[in-house]
Coordinates of C-alpha atoms in Angstrom, one line a residue:
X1 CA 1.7 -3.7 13.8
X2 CA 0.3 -0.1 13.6
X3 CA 2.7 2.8 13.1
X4 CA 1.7 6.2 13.4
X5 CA 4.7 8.4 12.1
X6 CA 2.2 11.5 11.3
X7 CA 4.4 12.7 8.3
X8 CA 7.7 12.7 10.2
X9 CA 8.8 9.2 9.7
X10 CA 12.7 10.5 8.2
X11 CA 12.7 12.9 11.6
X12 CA 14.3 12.6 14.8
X13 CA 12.8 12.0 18.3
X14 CA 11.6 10.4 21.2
X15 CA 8.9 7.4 19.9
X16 CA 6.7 4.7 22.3
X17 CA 5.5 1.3 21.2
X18 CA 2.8 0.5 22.8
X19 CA 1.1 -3.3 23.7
X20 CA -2.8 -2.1 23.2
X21 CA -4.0 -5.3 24.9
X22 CA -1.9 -4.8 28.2
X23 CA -1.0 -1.2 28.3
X24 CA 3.2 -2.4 28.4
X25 CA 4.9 1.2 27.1
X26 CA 8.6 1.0 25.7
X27 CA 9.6 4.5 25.1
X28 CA 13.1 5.4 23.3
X29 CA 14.6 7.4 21.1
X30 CA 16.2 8.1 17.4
X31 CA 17.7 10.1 14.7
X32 CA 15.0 8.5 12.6
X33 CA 11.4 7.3 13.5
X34 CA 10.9 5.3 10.5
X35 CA 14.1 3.0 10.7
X36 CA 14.4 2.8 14.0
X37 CA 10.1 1.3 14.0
X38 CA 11.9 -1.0 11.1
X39 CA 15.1 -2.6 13.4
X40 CA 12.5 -2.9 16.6
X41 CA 9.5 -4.6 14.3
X42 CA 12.3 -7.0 12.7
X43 CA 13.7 -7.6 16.2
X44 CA 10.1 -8.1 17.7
X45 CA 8.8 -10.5 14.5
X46 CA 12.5 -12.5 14.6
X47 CA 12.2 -13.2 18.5
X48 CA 15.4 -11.2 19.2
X49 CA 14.4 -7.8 20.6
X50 CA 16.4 -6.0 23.1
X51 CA 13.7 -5.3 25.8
X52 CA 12.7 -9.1 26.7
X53 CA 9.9 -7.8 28.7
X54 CA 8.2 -6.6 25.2
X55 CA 9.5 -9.4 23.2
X56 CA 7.6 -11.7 25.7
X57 CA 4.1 -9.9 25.3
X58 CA 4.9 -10.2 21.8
X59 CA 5.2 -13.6 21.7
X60 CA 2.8 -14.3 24.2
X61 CA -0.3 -11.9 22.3
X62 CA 1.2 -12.9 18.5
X63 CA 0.1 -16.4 20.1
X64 CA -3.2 -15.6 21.1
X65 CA -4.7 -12.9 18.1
X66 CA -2.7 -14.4 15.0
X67 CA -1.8 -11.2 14.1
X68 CA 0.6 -8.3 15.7
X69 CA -2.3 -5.7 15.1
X70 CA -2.5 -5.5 19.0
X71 CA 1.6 -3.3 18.8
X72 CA 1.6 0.4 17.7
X73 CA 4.2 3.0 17.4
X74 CA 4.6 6.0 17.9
X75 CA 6.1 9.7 18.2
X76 CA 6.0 11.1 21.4
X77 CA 8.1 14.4 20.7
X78 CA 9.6 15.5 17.2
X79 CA 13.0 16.8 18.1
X80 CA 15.3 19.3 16.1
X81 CA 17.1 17.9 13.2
X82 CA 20.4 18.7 14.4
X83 CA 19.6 17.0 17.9
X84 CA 22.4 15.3 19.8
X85 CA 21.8 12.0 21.4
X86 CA 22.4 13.5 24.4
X87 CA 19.9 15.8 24.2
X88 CA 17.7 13.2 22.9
X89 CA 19.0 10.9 26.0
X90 CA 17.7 13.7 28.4
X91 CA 14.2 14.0 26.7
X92 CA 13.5 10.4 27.0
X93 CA 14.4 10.1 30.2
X94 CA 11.9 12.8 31.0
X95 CA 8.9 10.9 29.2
X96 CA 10.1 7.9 30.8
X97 CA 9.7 9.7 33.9
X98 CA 6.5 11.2 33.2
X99 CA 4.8 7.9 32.3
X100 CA 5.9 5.9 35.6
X101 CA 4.5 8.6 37.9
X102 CA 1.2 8.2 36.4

């Protein structure tokens, strides 16, 4: 797996992981980049992630390559420290947005 945290790994935002092979995009957000990247790639790895569309393509490509090289995460917008989740809620439902109308 391939995290890309660009020195803000203990900041707050709004993060994608991203299958390289198939283009699948989960986008979400935290208080903290680097442990949240820890609970999904423990999820992901243990066969118990939320999002059972991902946890399939992980499965399915973990099969195939031997490795998990093929997921990467990473920060789509650094937010304020003292961000709310609401606030947070509201700016990834915007990138969320922005990716489906592509």
């Amino acid at each position: 797996m391939i995290y890309i945290f660009e020195g803000n790994s203990l900041r707050g935002g709004i993060y994608e992981i991203v299958n390289r092979k198939t283009g699948f995009r989960y986008i979400g957000q935290t208080k903290e980049f680097k442990a949240r990247w820890n609970q999904h790639r423990q999820a992901l790895r243990s066969g118990k992630h939320q999002n059972k569309h991902l946890q399939g393509s992980f499965k399915k490509w973990f099969t195939v390559d031997g490795n998990d090289d093929f997921i990467q995460f990473g920060i789509l917008e650094v937010m304020l420290e003292d961000s709310t989740k609401e606030e947070r809620n509201i700016r990834e439902e915007w990138w969320i947005t922005a990716f489906t109308a592509r």
